[in-house]
Amino acid sequence: MEHKHILLNLTNRREVTLCNHNFSREGILHPDRVMDEYDLLYMQAGEWDIIEDGAVYHLRPGSVLLLEPGKHHYSTERCTPMMRNVYIHFRNEAGDLPSDSPSVPGDIEASGSYLSVPKLFESADHPELHHGFEQVIDAFWGAELPGKKLRTSLYLEALLLRLSALSGSAQGETDVLVSEIIHRFHCEPERFLSPEELATNYHVSVRTISGRFKAQTGMSVHRYQLFQKLDMIYDLLPIAPGRSLHDIALSYGFYDEFQLSKLFKRRFGISPSERR
């Protein structure tokens, strides 16, 4: 079975609502339910087949499973005796994209606004993930200290980031050529670099540049630069209130402030002036 990814919106922090250890001496069925929040599981011992909207996920020691809100979760058979796992329930944030979203994950993820987390990940070779679960649980059930809720949330974010990174490295190594091109984008924000120019500079064909960039980022060369520039401008506007939009547009490679405003509103749903 091909395991899908969920795109979690990075603009809002998630809140842990419940987490704990789970143990069954005799073996149990998974609760038959539809939740309004995520359920992140780490299997420590035993095996369990958990079903989500008809898709069966086989859990064994080291398996990490992310169950989604609004979907039907259950099991038809009990887990093996002496099963042990840890779980984290966290609140769904507006803007997350489910594993069956019709949107194009590569384009959205590469925009920098989403974190790609696998539905099912085998982490037997990565014990740090279990440690991440334990950090969340210890923070959640620990003493009532200032910042307890924030600390728990940050541990969860760190766990999700690590899970995403491990999943990404399992899918393939970073393309050095693409990394160099992206670095060049950072160094020359005032320009839109074409595949033709990049091909000439790196002594490869346009087809090679376009194909490798798409394979690594899920986006075309132009679209990646467009999203990156708009994201930079989004962050810049509140801290540069005296800078003209015309200057910002030219400094990031746009024709003028009118082209920038049109593209900015299409991406973020608000105008640059509203963002200020």
Short mmCIF file of C-alpha atoms in Angstrom, two decimals:
data_model
loop_
_atom_site.label_atom_id
_atom_site.label_comp_id
_atom_site.label_asym_id
_atom_site.label_seq_id
_atom_site.Cartn_x
_atom_site.Cartn_y
_atom_site.Cartn_z
CA MET A 1 0.00 0.00 0.00
CA GLU A 2 1.25 3.47 -0.87
CA HIS A 3 1.38 5.56 2.28
CA LYS A 4 0.15 9.11 1.90
CA HIS A 5 1.17 12.35 3.55
CA ILE A 6 -0.84 14.98 5.40
CA LEU A 7 0.04 18.66 4.96
CA LEU A 8 -0.10 20.51 8.28
CA ASN A 9 -0.44 24.27 8.15
CA LEU A 10 2.57 25.93 9.78
CA THR A 11 0.94 29.30 10.33
CA ASN A 12 -0.82 28.13 13.52
CA ARG A 13 0.57 26.17 16.44
CA ARG A 14 -1.16 22.92 17.34
CA GLU A 15 -2.52 22.22 20.83
CA VAL A 16 -2.15 18.87 22.61
CA THR A 17 -5.51 17.88 24.09
CA LEU A 18 -4.60 14.46 25.51
CA CYS A 19 -1.64 12.06 25.49
CA ASN A 20 -0.54 9.02 27.45
CA HIS A 21 0.77 5.46 27.46
CA ASN A 22 -1.59 2.66 26.45
CA PHE A 23 -1.19 -1.00 27.48
CA SER A 24 -3.38 -4.07 27.07
CA ARG A 25 -2.53 -7.41 28.64
CA GLU A 26 -5.22 -9.39 26.79
CA GLY A 27 -5.59 -7.43 23.55
CA ILE A 28 -8.28 -4.86 22.68
CA LEU A 29 -10.15 -3.40 19.75
CA HIS A 30 -9.38 0.13 18.63
CA PRO A 31 -12.23 2.49 19.62
CA ASP A 32 -14.83 2.85 16.87
CA ARG A 33 -15.05 6.61 16.46
CA VAL A 34 -14.79 9.76 14.39
CA MET A 35 -12.69 12.38 16.17
CA ASP A 36 -12.44 16.12 15.59
CA GLU A 37 -8.68 16.06 16.22
CA TYR A 38 -5.58 14.13 15.20
CA ASP A 39 -4.46 10.90 16.90
CA LEU A 40 -0.71 10.26 16.61
CA LEU A 41 0.34 6.75 17.67
CA TYR A 42 3.74 5.17 18.33
CA MET A 43 3.78 1.37 18.67
CA GLN A 44 6.22 0.12 21.29
CA ALA A 45 5.27 -3.56 21.49
CA GLY A 46 2.82 -5.92 19.79
CA GLU A 47 0.91 -5.59 16.54
CA TRP A 48 -2.38 -3.94 15.60
CA ASP A 49 -4.37 -3.44 12.42
CA ILE A 50 -6.10 -0.05 12.60
CA ILE A 51 -8.58 0.99 9.91
CA GLU A 52 -9.28 4.53 8.75
CA ASP A 53 -12.15 4.98 6.27
CA GLY A 54 -11.58 1.46 4.96
CA ALA A 55 -7.77 1.68 4.63
CA VAL A 56 -5.94 -0.83 6.86
CA TYR A 57 -2.71 0.23 8.57
CA HIS A 58 -0.61 -2.55 10.10
CA LEU A 59 1.26 -1.38 13.18
CA ARG A 60 4.27 -3.20 14.61
CA PRO A 61 7.04 -2.10 17.01
CA GLY A 62 8.40 1.21 15.74
CA SER A 63 5.36 2.10 13.62
CA VAL A 64 4.09 5.68 13.79
CA LEU A 65 0.54 6.30 12.55
CA LEU A 66 -1.25 9.63 12.17
CA LEU A 67 -5.04 9.28 12.18
CA GLU A 68 -6.96 12.25 10.78
CA PRO A 69 -9.92 14.20 12.16
CA GLY A 70 -13.28 13.64 10.52
CA LYS A 71 -12.43 10.10 9.45
CA HIS A 72 -13.78 6.80 10.77
CA HIS A 73 -11.23 4.90 12.90
CA TYR A 74 -11.76 1.34 14.16
CA SER A 75 -10.39 -2.21 14.11
CA THR A 76 -12.04 -5.53 13.35
CA GLU A 77 -9.55 -7.65 15.30
CA ARG A 78 -7.93 -7.21 18.68
CA CYS A 79 -4.31 -6.18 18.97
CA THR A 80 -1.86 -8.81 20.12
CA PRO A 81 -1.65 -9.44 23.90
CA MET A 82 0.82 -7.29 25.83
CA MET A 83 0.42 -4.47 23.31
CA ARG A 84 1.97 -1.19 24.35
CA ASN A 85 1.86 2.18 22.60
CA VAL A 86 1.91 5.90 23.26
CA TYR A 87 -0.53 8.35 21.72
CA ILE A 88 -0.96 12.09 21.31
CA HIS A 89 -4.25 13.78 20.47
CA PHE A 90 -3.83 17.27 19.08
CA ARG A 91 -6.25 19.84 17.80
CA ASN A 92 -6.88 20.29 14.12
CA GLU A 93 -5.88 23.74 12.81
CA ALA A 94 -7.69 25.49 9.97
CA GLY A 95 -5.88 25.11 6.67
CA ASP A 96 -4.49 21.58 7.13
CA LEU A 97 -4.80 19.37 4.06
CA PRO A 98 -5.82 15.70 4.52
CA SER A 99 -4.03 12.79 2.85
CA ASP A 100 -6.81 12.52 0.24
CA SER A 101 -6.80 16.24 -0.63
CA PRO A 102 -7.19 16.96 -4.36
CA SER A 103 -4.62 19.75 -4.04
CA VAL A 104 -1.11 19.26 -5.41
CA PRO A 105 1.05 18.46 -2.32
CA GLY A 106 4.39 19.33 -3.93
CA ASP A 107 3.36 22.85 -4.88
CA ILE A 108 1.82 23.56 -1.49
CA GLU A 109 4.55 21.97 0.61
CA ALA A 110 7.32 23.71 -1.27
CA SER A 111 5.69 27.07 -0.56
CA GLY A 112 7.07 26.81 2.97
CA SER A 113 3.62 27.12 4.60
CA TYR A 114 3.00 23.42 5.14
CA LEU A 115 4.72 20.50 6.83
CA SER A 116 4.43 17.12 5.13
CA VAL A 117 3.87 14.33 7.67
CA PRO A 118 3.46 10.67 6.62
CA LYS A 119 0.34 8.71 7.50
CA LEU A 120 2.46 5.67 8.43
CA PHE A 121 6.19 5.64 9.12
CA GLU A 122 8.40 2.77 10.26
CA SER A 123 10.80 4.26 12.80
CA ALA A 124 12.54 1.18 14.20
CA ASP A 125 15.89 2.73 13.26
CA HIS A 126 15.02 6.10 14.79
CA PRO A 127 14.59 5.78 18.58
CA GLU A 128 14.61 9.59 18.89
CA LEU A 129 10.99 9.57 17.73
CA HIS A 130 9.96 7.55 20.78
CA HIS A 131 11.87 10.03 22.91
CA GLY A 132 9.91 12.83 21.23
CA PHE A 133 6.63 11.20 22.23
CA GLU A 134 7.87 10.86 25.81
CA GLN A 135 8.80 14.54 25.93
CA VAL A 136 5.29 15.54 24.95
CA ILE A 137 3.72 13.22 27.53
CA ASP A 138 6.07 14.33 30.32
CA ALA A 139 5.36 17.99 29.57
CA PHE A 140 1.59 17.44 29.39
CA TRP A 141 1.34 15.52 32.68
CA GLY A 142 4.14 17.34 34.49
CA ALA A 143 3.93 19.94 37.21
CA GLU A 144 1.90 23.10 36.60
CA LEU A 145 4.72 25.45 35.71
CA PRO A 146 4.62 28.72 33.74
CA GLY A 147 4.55 28.00 30.03
CA LYS A 148 3.46 24.38 30.45
CA LYS A 149 0.96 24.50 27.59
CA LEU A 150 3.44 26.22 25.28
CA ARG A 151 6.20 23.77 26.19
CA THR A 152 3.95 20.81 25.39
CA SER A 153 2.97 22.36 22.07
CA LEU A 154 6.59 23.06 21.12
CA TYR A 155 7.62 19.48 21.89
CA LEU A 156 4.84 18.31 19.59
CA GLU A 157 5.98 20.66 16.82
CA ALA A 158 9.56 19.37 17.19
CA LEU A 159 8.30 15.78 16.98
CA LEU A 160 6.28 16.49 13.83
CA LEU A 161 9.24 18.29 12.25
CA ARG A 162 11.53 15.35 12.97
CA LEU A 163 9.00 12.87 11.62
CA SER A 164 8.65 14.93 8.45
CA ALA A 165 12.42 15.19 8.01
CA LEU A 166 12.99 11.46 8.48
CA SER A 167 10.21 10.65 6.05
CA GLY A 168 11.69 13.02 3.49
CA SER A 169 15.18 11.54 3.79
CA ALA A 170 13.73 8.06 3.37
CA GLN A 171 12.18 9.08 0.07
CA GLY A 172 15.42 10.33 -1.49
CA GLU A 173 18.59 12.32 -1.01
CA THR A 174 18.77 16.07 -1.54
CA ASP A 175 19.74 17.07 -5.08
CA VAL A 176 22.92 19.17 -4.74
CA LEU A 177 22.28 21.01 -8.00
CA VAL A 178 18.78 22.02 -6.91
CA SER A 179 20.09 23.13 -3.49
CA GLU A 180 22.65 25.36 -5.21
CA ILE A 181 19.98 26.88 -7.44
CA ILE A 182 17.72 27.62 -4.46
CA HIS A 183 20.67 29.24 -2.69
CA ARG A 184 21.14 31.44 -5.73
CA PHE A 185 17.48 32.47 -5.54
CA HIS A 186 18.15 33.69 -1.99
CA CYS A 187 21.21 35.66 -3.09
CA GLU A 188 19.49 37.36 -6.02
CA PRO A 189 15.95 38.16 -4.87
CA GLU A 190 15.68 41.01 -7.38
CA ARG A 191 15.63 38.59 -10.32
CA PHE A 192 13.52 35.78 -11.72
CA LEU A 193 16.03 33.25 -13.07
CA SER A 194 14.83 31.24 -16.06
CA PRO A 195 15.55 27.53 -16.65
CA GLU A 196 17.42 28.57 -19.80
CA GLU A 197 19.80 30.85 -17.88
CA LEU A 198 20.32 28.27 -15.16
CA ALA A 199 21.00 25.56 -17.74
CA THR A 200 23.68 27.71 -19.32
CA ASN A 201 25.28 28.56 -15.98
CA TYR A 202 25.38 24.95 -14.76
CA HIS A 203 26.24 23.41 -18.15
CA VAL A 204 23.23 21.11 -18.35
CA SER A 205 20.13 21.03 -20.52
CA VAL A 206 16.93 22.96 -19.78
CA ARG A 207 15.16 19.60 -19.57
CA THR A 208 17.60 18.45 -16.88
CA ILE A 209 17.19 21.63 -14.85
CA SER A 210 13.38 21.56 -15.08
CA GLY A 211 13.09 17.83 -14.41
CA ARG A 212 15.42 17.71 -11.41
CA PHE A 213 13.92 20.84 -9.88
CA LYS A 214 10.39 19.49 -10.25
CA ALA A 215 11.40 16.10 -8.82
CA GLN A 216 13.04 17.68 -5.76
CA THR A 217 10.56 20.46 -4.95
CA GLY A 218 7.33 19.46 -6.69
CA MET A 219 7.27 22.85 -8.42
CA SER A 220 8.54 24.50 -11.58
CA VAL A 221 11.52 26.85 -11.37
CA HIS A 222 9.32 29.90 -11.93
CA ARG A 223 6.57 28.86 -9.50
CA TYR A 224 9.06 28.14 -6.74
CA GLN A 225 10.65 31.57 -7.11
CA LEU A 226 7.24 33.25 -7.20
CA PHE A 227 6.09 31.60 -3.97
CA GLN A 228 9.42 32.28 -2.28
CA LYS A 229 9.40 35.98 -3.20
CA LEU A 230 5.78 36.44 -2.11
CA ASP A 231 6.53 34.72 1.21
CA MET A 232 9.50 37.03 1.76
CA ILE A 233 7.42 40.10 0.98
CA TYR A 234 4.67 38.86 3.31
CA ASP A 235 7.19 38.81 6.16
CA LEU A 236 8.79 42.10 5.12
CA LEU A 237 5.70 44.31 4.92
CA PRO A 238 4.92 44.63 8.67
CA ILE A 239 8.52 45.52 9.55
CA ALA A 240 9.05 48.03 6.72
CA PRO A 241 6.06 50.40 6.94
CA GLY A 242 7.91 53.31 5.35
CA ARG A 243 9.14 51.42 2.31
CA SER A 244 7.13 51.98 -0.86
CA LEU A 245 5.40 49.03 -2.47
CA HIS A 246 6.90 50.11 -5.80
CA ASP A 247 10.43 49.73 -4.40
CA ILE A 248 9.59 46.36 -2.85
CA ALA A 249 8.12 45.11 -6.13
CA LEU A 250 11.21 46.07 -8.14
CA SER A 251 13.55 44.71 -5.47
CA TYR A 252 11.94 41.27 -5.75
CA GLY A 253 11.79 41.06 -9.52
CA PHE A 254 8.22 42.18 -10.24
CA TYR A 255 7.35 44.64 -13.01
CA ASP A 256 5.61 47.06 -10.66
CA GLU A 257 3.44 47.31 -7.55
CA PHE A 258 0.29 46.47 -9.52
CA GLN A 259 1.60 43.08 -10.65
CA LEU A 260 2.85 42.39 -7.12
CA SER A 261 -0.49 43.32 -5.54
CA LYS A 262 -2.41 41.05 -7.90
CA LEU A 263 -0.20 38.03 -7.24
CA PHE A 264 0.02 38.76 -3.49
CA LYS A 265 -3.76 38.81 -3.10
CA ARG A 266 -4.14 35.67 -5.18
CA ARG A 267 -1.76 33.82 -2.85
CA PHE A 268 -2.73 35.18 0.57
CA GLY A 269 -6.29 36.46 0.09
CA ILE A 270 -5.38 39.95 1.31
CA SER A 271 -3.71 42.96 -0.30
CA PRO A 272 -0.18 44.13 0.63
CA SER A 273 -1.66 47.20 2.32
CA GLU A 274 -3.87 44.97 4.52
CA ARG A 275 -0.81 42.95 5.48
CA ARG A 276 0.96 46.13 6.65
#
